[in-house]
Short mmCIF file of C-alpha atoms and ligand atoms in Angstrom, two decimals:
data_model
loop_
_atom_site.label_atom_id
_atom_site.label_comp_id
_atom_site.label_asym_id
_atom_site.label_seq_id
_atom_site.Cartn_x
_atom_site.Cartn_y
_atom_site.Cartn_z
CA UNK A 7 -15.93 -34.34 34.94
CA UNK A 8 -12.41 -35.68 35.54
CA UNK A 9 -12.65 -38.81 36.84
CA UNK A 10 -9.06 -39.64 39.16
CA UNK A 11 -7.19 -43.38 39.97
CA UNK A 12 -6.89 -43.96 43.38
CA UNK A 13 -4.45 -46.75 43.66
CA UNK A 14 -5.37 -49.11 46.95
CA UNK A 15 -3.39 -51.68 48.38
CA UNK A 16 -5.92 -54.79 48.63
CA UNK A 17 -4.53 -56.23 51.81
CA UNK A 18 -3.30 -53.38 53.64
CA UNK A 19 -5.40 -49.98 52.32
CA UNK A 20 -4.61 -46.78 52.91
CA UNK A 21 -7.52 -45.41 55.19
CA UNK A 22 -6.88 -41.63 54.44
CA UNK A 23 -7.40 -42.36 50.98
CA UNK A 24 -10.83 -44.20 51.43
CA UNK A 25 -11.72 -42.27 53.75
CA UNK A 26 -11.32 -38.83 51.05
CA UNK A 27 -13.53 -41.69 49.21
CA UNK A 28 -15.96 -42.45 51.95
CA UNK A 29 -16.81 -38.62 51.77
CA UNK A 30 -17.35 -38.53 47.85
CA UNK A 31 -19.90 -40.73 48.55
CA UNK A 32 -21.24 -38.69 51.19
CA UNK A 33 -22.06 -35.63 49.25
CA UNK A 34 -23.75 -37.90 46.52
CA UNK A 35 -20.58 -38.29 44.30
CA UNK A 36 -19.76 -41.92 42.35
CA UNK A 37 -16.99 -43.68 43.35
CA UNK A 38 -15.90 -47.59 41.74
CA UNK A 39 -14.45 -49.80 44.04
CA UNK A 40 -12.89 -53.43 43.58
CA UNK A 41 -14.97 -56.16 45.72
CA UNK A 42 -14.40 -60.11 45.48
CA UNK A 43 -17.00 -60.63 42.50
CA UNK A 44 -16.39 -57.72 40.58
CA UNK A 45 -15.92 -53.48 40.63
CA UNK A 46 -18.80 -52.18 41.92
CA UNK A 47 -20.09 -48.49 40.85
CA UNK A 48 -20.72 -46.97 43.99
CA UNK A 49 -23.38 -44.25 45.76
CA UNK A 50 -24.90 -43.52 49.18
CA UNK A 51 -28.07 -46.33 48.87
CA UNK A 52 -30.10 -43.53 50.99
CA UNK A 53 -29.81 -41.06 48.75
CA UNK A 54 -32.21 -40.80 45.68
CA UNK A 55 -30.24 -38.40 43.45
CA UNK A 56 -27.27 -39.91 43.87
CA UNK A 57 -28.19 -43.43 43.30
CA UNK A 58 -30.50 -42.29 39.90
CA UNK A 59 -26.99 -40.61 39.06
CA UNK A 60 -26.02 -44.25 38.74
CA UNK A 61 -28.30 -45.54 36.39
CA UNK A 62 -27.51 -42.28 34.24
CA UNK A 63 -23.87 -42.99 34.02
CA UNK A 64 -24.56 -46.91 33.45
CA UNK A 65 -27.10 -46.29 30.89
CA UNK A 66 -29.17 -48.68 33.02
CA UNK A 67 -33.14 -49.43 32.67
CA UNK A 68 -34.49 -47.68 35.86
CA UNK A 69 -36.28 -50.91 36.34
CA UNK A 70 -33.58 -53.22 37.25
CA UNK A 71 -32.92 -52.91 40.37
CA UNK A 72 -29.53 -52.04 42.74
CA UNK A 73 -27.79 -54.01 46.01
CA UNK A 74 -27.29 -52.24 48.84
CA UNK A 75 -23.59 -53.33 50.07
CA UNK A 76 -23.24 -53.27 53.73
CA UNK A 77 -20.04 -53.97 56.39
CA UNK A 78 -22.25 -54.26 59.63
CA UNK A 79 -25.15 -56.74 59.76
CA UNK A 80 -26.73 -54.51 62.39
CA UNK A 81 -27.53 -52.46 58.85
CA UNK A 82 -30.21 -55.31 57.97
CA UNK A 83 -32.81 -54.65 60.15
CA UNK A 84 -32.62 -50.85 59.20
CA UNK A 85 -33.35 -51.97 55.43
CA UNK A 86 -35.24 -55.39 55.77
CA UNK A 87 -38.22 -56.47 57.45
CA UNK A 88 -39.65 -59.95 58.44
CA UNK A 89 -36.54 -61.33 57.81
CA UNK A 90 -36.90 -65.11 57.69
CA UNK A 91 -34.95 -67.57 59.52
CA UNK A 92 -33.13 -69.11 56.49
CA UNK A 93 -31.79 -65.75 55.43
CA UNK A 94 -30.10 -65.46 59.05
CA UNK A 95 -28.62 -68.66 58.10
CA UNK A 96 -27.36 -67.66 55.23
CA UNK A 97 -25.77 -64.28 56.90
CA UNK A 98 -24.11 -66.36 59.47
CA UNK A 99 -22.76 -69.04 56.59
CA UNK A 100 -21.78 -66.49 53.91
CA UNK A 101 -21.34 -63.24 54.92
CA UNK A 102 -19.05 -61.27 54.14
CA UNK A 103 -18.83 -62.65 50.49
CA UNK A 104 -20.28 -62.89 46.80
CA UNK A 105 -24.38 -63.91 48.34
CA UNK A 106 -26.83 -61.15 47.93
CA UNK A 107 -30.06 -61.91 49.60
CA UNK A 108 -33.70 -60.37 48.84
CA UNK A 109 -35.94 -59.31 51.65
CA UNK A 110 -38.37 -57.43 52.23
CA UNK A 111 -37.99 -53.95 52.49
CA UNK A 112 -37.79 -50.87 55.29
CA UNK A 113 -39.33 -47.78 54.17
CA UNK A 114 -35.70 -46.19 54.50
CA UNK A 115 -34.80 -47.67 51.52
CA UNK A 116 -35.50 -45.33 48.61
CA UNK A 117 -38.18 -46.45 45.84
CA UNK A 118 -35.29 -45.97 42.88
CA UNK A 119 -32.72 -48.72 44.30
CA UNK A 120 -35.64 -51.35 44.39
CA UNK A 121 -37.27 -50.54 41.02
CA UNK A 122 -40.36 -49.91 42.62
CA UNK A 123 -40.30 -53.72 44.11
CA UNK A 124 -41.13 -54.13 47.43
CA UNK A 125 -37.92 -56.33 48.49
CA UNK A 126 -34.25 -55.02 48.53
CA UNK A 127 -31.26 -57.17 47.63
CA UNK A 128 -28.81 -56.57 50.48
CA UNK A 129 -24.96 -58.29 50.23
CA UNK A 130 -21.95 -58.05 52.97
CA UNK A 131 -18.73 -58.06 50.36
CA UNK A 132 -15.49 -59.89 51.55
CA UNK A 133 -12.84 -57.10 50.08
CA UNK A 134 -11.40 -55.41 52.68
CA UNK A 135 -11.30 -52.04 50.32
CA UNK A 136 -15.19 -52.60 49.91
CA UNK A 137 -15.63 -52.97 53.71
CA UNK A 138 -13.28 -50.12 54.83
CA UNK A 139 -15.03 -47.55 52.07
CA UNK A 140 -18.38 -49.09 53.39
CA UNK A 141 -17.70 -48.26 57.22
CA UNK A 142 -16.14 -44.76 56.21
CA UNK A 143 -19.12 -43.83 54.45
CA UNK A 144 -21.10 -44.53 57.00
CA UNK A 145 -24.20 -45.19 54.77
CA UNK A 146 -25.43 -48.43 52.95
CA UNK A 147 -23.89 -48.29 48.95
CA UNK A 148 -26.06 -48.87 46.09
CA UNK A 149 -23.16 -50.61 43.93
CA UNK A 150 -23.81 -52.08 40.41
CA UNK A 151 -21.28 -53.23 38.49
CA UNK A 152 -19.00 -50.62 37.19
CA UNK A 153 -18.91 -51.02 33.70
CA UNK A 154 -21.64 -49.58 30.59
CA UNK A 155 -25.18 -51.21 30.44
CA UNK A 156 -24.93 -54.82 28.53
CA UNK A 157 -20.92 -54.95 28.15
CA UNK A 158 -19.02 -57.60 30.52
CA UNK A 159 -18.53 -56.62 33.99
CA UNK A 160 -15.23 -54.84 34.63
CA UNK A 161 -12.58 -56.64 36.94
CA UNK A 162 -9.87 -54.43 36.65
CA UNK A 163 -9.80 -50.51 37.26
CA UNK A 164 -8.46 -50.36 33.83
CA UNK A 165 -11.85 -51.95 32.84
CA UNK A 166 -13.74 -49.13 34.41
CA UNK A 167 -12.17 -46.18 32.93
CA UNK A 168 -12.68 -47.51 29.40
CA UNK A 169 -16.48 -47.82 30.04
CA UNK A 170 -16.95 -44.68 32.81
CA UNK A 171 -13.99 -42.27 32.00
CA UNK A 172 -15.46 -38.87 32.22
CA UNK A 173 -18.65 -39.80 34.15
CA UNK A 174 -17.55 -40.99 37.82
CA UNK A 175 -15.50 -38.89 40.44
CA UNK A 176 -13.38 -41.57 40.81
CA UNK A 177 -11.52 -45.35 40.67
CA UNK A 178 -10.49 -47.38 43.65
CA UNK A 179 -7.68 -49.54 41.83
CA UNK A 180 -7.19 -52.69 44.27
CA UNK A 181 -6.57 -55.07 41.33
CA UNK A 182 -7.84 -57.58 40.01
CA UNK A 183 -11.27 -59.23 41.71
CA UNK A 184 -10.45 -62.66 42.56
CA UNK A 185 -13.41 -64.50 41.66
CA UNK A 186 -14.67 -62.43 38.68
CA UNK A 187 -18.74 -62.87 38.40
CA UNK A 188 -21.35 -61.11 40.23
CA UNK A 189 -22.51 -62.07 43.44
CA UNK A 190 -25.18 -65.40 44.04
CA UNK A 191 -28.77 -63.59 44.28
CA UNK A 192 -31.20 -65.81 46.51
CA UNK A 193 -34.73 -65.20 47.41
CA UNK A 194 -35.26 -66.60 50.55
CA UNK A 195 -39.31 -65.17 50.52
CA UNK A 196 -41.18 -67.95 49.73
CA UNK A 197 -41.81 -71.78 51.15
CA UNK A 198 -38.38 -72.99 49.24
CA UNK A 199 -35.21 -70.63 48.08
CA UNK A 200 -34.82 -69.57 44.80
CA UNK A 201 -31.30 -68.49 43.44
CA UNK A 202 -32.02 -65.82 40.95
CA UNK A 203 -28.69 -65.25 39.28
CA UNK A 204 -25.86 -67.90 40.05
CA UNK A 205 -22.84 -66.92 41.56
CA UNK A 206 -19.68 -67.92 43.71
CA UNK A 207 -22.13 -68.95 46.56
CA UNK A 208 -22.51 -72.24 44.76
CA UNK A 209 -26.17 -74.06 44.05
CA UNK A 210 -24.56 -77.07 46.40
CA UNK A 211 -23.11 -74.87 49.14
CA UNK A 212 -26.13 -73.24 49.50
CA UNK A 213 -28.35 -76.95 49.39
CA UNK A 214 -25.92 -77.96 52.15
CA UNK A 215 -27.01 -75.11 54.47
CA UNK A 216 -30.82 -74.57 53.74
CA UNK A 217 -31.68 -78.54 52.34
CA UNK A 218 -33.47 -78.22 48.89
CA UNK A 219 -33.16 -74.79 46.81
CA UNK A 220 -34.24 -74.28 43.38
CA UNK A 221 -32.99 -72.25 40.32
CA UNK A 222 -35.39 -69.60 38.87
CA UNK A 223 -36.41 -71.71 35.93
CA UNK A 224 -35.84 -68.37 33.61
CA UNK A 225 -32.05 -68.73 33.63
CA UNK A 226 -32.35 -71.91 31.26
CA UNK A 227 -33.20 -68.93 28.49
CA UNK A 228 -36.76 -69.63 27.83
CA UNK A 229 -38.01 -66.26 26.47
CA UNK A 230 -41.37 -66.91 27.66
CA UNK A 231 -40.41 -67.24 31.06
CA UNK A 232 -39.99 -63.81 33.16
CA UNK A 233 -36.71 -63.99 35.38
CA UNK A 234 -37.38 -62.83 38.74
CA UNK A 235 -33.94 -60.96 39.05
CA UNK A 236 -35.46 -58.22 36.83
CA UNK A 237 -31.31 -57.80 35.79
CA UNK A 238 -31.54 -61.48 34.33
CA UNK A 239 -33.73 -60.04 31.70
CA UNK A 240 -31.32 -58.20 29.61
CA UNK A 241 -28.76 -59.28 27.04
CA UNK A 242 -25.95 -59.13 29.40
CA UNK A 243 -22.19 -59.26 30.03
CA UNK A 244 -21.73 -58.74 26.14
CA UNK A 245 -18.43 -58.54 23.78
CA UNK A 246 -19.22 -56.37 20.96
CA UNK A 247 -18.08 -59.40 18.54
CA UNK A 248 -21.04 -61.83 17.94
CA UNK A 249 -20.12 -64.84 20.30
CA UNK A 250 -21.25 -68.74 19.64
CA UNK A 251 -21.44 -71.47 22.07
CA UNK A 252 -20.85 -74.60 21.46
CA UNK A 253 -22.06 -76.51 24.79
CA UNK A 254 -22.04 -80.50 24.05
CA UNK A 255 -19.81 -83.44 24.92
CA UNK A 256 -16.39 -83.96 24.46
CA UNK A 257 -15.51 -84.95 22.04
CA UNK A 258 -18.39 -83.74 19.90
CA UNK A 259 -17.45 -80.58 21.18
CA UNK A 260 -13.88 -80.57 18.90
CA UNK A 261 -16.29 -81.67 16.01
CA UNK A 262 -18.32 -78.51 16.11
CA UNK A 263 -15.98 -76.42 16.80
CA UNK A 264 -13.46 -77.47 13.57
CA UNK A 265 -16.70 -76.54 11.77
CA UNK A 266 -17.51 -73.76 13.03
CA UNK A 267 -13.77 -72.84 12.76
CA UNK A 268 -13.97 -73.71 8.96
CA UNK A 269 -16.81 -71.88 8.17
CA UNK A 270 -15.35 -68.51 10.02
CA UNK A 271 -12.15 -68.93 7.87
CA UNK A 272 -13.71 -69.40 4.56
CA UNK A 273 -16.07 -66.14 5.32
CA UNK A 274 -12.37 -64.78 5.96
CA UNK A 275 -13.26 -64.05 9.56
CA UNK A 276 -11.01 -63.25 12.55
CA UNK A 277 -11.71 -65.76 15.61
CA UNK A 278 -11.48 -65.43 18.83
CA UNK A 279 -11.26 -68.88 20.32
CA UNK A 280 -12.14 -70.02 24.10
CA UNK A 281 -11.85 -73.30 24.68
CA UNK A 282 -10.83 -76.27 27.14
CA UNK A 283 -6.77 -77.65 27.09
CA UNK A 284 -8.24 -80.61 25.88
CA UNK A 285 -10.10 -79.21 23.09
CA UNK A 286 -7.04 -77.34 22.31
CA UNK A 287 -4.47 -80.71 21.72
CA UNK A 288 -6.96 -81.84 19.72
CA UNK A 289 -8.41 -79.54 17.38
CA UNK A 290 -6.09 -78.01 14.81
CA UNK A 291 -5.41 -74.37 15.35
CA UNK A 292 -2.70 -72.94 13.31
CA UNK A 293 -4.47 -70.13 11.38
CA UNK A 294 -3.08 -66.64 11.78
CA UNK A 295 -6.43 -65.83 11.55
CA UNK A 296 -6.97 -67.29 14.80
CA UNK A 297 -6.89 -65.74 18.30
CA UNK A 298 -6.38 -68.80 21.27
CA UNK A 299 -7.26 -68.62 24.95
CA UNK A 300 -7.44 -71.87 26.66
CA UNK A 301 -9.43 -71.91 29.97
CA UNK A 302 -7.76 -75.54 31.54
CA UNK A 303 -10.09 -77.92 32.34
CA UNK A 304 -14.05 -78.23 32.04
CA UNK A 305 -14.42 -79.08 34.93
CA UNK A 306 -13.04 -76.42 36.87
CA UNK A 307 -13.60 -73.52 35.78
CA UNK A 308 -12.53 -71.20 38.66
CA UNK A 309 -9.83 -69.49 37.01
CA UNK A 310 -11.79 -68.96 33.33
CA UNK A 311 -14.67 -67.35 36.15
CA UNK A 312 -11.82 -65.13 37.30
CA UNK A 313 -10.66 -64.60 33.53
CA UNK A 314 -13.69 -64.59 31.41
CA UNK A 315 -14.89 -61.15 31.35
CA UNK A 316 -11.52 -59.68 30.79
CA UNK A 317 -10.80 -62.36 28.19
CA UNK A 318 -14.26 -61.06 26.12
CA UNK A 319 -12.80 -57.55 26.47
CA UNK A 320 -9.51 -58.72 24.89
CA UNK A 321 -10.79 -60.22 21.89
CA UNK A 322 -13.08 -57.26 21.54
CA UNK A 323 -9.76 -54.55 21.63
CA UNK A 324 -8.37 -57.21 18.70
CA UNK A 325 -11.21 -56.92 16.91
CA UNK A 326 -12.30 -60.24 16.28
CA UNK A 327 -15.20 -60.77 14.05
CA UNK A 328 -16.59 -63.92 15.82
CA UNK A 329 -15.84 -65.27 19.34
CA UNK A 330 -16.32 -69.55 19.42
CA UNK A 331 -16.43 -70.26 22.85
CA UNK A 332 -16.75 -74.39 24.58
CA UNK A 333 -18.74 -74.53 27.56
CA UNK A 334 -18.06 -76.02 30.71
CA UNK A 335 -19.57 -78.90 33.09
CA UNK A 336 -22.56 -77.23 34.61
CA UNK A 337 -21.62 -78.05 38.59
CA UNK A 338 -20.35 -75.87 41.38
CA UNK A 339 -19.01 -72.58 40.14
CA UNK A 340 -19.17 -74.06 36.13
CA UNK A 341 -23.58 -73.47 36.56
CA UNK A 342 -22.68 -69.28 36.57
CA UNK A 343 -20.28 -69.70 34.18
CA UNK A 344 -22.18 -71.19 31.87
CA UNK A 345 -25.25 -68.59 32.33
CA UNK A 346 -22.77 -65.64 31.86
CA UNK A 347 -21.72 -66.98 28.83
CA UNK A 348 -25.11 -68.16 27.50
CA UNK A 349 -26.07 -64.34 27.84
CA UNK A 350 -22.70 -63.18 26.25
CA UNK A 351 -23.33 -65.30 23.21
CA UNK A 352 -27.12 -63.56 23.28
CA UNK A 353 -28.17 -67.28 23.90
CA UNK A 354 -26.72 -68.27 20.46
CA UNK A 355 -26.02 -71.94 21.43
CA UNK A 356 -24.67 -75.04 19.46
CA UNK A 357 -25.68 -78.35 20.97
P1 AMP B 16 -25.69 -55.93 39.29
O1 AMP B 16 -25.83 -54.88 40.32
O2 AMP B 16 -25.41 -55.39 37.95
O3 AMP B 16 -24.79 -57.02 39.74
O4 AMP B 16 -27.15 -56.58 39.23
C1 AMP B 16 -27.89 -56.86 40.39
C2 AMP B 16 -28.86 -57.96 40.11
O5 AMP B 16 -29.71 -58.14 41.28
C3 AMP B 16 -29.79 -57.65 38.95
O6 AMP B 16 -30.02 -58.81 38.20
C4 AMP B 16 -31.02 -57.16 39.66
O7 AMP B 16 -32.17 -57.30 38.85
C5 AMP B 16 -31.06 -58.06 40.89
N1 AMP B 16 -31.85 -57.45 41.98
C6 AMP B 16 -31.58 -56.32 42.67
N2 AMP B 16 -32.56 -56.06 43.55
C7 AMP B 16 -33.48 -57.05 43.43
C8 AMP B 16 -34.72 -57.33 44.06
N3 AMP B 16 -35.22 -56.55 45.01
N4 AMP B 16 -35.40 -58.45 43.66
C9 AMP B 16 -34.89 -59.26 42.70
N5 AMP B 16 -33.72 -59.03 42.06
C10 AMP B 16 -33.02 -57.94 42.41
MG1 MG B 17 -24.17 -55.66 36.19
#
């Protein structure tokens, strides 16, 4: 299969061009399209063969589960049932943008986009291209991200074809995704909310709107614990180099990492290096052998959530032979940073 670039304008898109997408999906075809979080890989959410021809292109466990991406919230009742009060809330608060909730599902939804569960993860995206293709298809789209099973999410079209050249119809290129992580997933079923995978939808925006809302206790990366996102499950969002995090205080953070930067050299071993400015002034760093990306500050880490999957790519096309990478200050955006990058460094964590 040759798999064609559609270039998009983001702000303005050119409907005839969607809409030739829009019909792809009709007829059960793939199409990737940029959204806010990241590029989704795209098929009509009604249709069983064409969402399993998802999971075949990903490579992805037919047990975790898809989102169904709507642009009309008149599409909810079709898919959902008993939907709770706090999940209007949340509709009305964040929608469009990066919040998938779970609910319980309609009987139109097919058995292979839920896993076999009997709740559906539904999300209105923000992008305009997302919406537009959404509308023009005319169905609900099953949309994973676009990239191979276990490698970091793509946020570029560029990104896609590297993973899914040769297996998708075709590439929506809007650009780069502006926030760069998946979407918040929050279960909204039980007495108090549970976010399942953390997201832009931040832990406090989402305490200011429903009052007190807990974390699946899985994401701290107890092994013994089962996530309830079954997604959350799998090592995830992974560079092909062998990635270690070094999550402490500064400035026992610069400590660890000059030893772990020592030890790489004298094995002779390429690095690639993520860390804070202020890890950078004061940590010495002037090996050849060393590749530097600073993220700015610890504290906010919006644009290393924009950056960091394309910055794991880009060590991995230099061929670095470890990745060292600081964490950030757990708060707002920094709490699904630092779970993307706990599963990127396959939960190998310096403290
Ligand atoms: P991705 O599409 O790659 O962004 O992953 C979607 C995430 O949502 C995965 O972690 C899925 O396991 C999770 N998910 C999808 N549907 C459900 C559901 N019905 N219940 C719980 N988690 C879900
Ligand atoms: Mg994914």
């Amino acid at each position: 299969m040759h798999t064609h670039i559609w270039q998009v304008n983001p702000h303005q898109p050119d409907i005839s061009i969607l809409s030739r997408a829009g019909d792809i999906l009709k007829k059960g075809g793939l199409v990737a399209f940029p959204t806010e979080t990241v590029y989704g890989l795209g098929a009509n959410g009604l249709d069983a063969r064409a969402v399993n021809s998802i999971y075949q292109a990903k490579g992805r466990p037919a047990d975790n589960p898809l989102i169904l991406h709507i642009a009309d919230q008149s599409a909810v009742e079709k898919l959902a049932r008993n939907i709770p009060k706090q999940a209007y809330l949340l509709m009305e608060k964040f929608w469009p943008g990066p919040l998938t909730i779970i609910l319980a599902r309609t009987p139109a939804v097919p058995d292979i986009v839920t896993g076999g569960l009997n709740t559906v993860a539904l999300r209105m995206p923000q992008s305009t291209i997302a919406l537009e293709l959404i509308k023009l298809a005319g169905v609900p789209i099953a949309a994973p991200s676009a990239n191979l099973s276990g490698r970091p999410s793509p946020t570029t079209a560029q990104d896609v074809l590297a993973d899914l050249n040769g297996k998708i119809d075709v590439i929506i290129d809007g650009g780069n995704c502006e926030i760069g992580l998946e979407s918040t997933v929050i279960d909204c079923l039980g007495e108090k909310p549970v976010i399942l995978r953390p997201g832009g939808i931040t832990w406090e925006m989402l305490s200011a709107v429903l009052g007190p809302v807990l974390i699946d206790p899985a994401l701290a990366g107890d092994s013994s614990l089962k996530p309830r996102a079954p997604g959350m499950k799998y090592r995830h969002y992974a560079p092909q180099a062998p990635m270690l995090l070094i999550e402490a205080i500064q400035p026992r953070s610069y400590e660890l990492l000059n030893t772990e930067i020592n030890k790489a050299l004298a094995a002779g071993k390429k690095i690639g290096l993520l860390i804070s400015n202020s890890a950078a002034k004061s940590i010495e760093v002037n090996s050849g052998q060393i590749l530097l990306q600073c993220y700015g500050s610890r504290l906010q880490p919006e644009q290393l959530a924009t950056d960091l999957y394309s910055l794991l790519r880009w060590f991995d096309s230099r061929n670095v032979d470890i990745i060292l990478a600081e964490g950030v200050e757990e708060q707002g955006l920094g709490l699904a940073v630092m779970n993307r990058m706990r599963k990127a460094a396959g939960y190998n964590i310096l403290h």
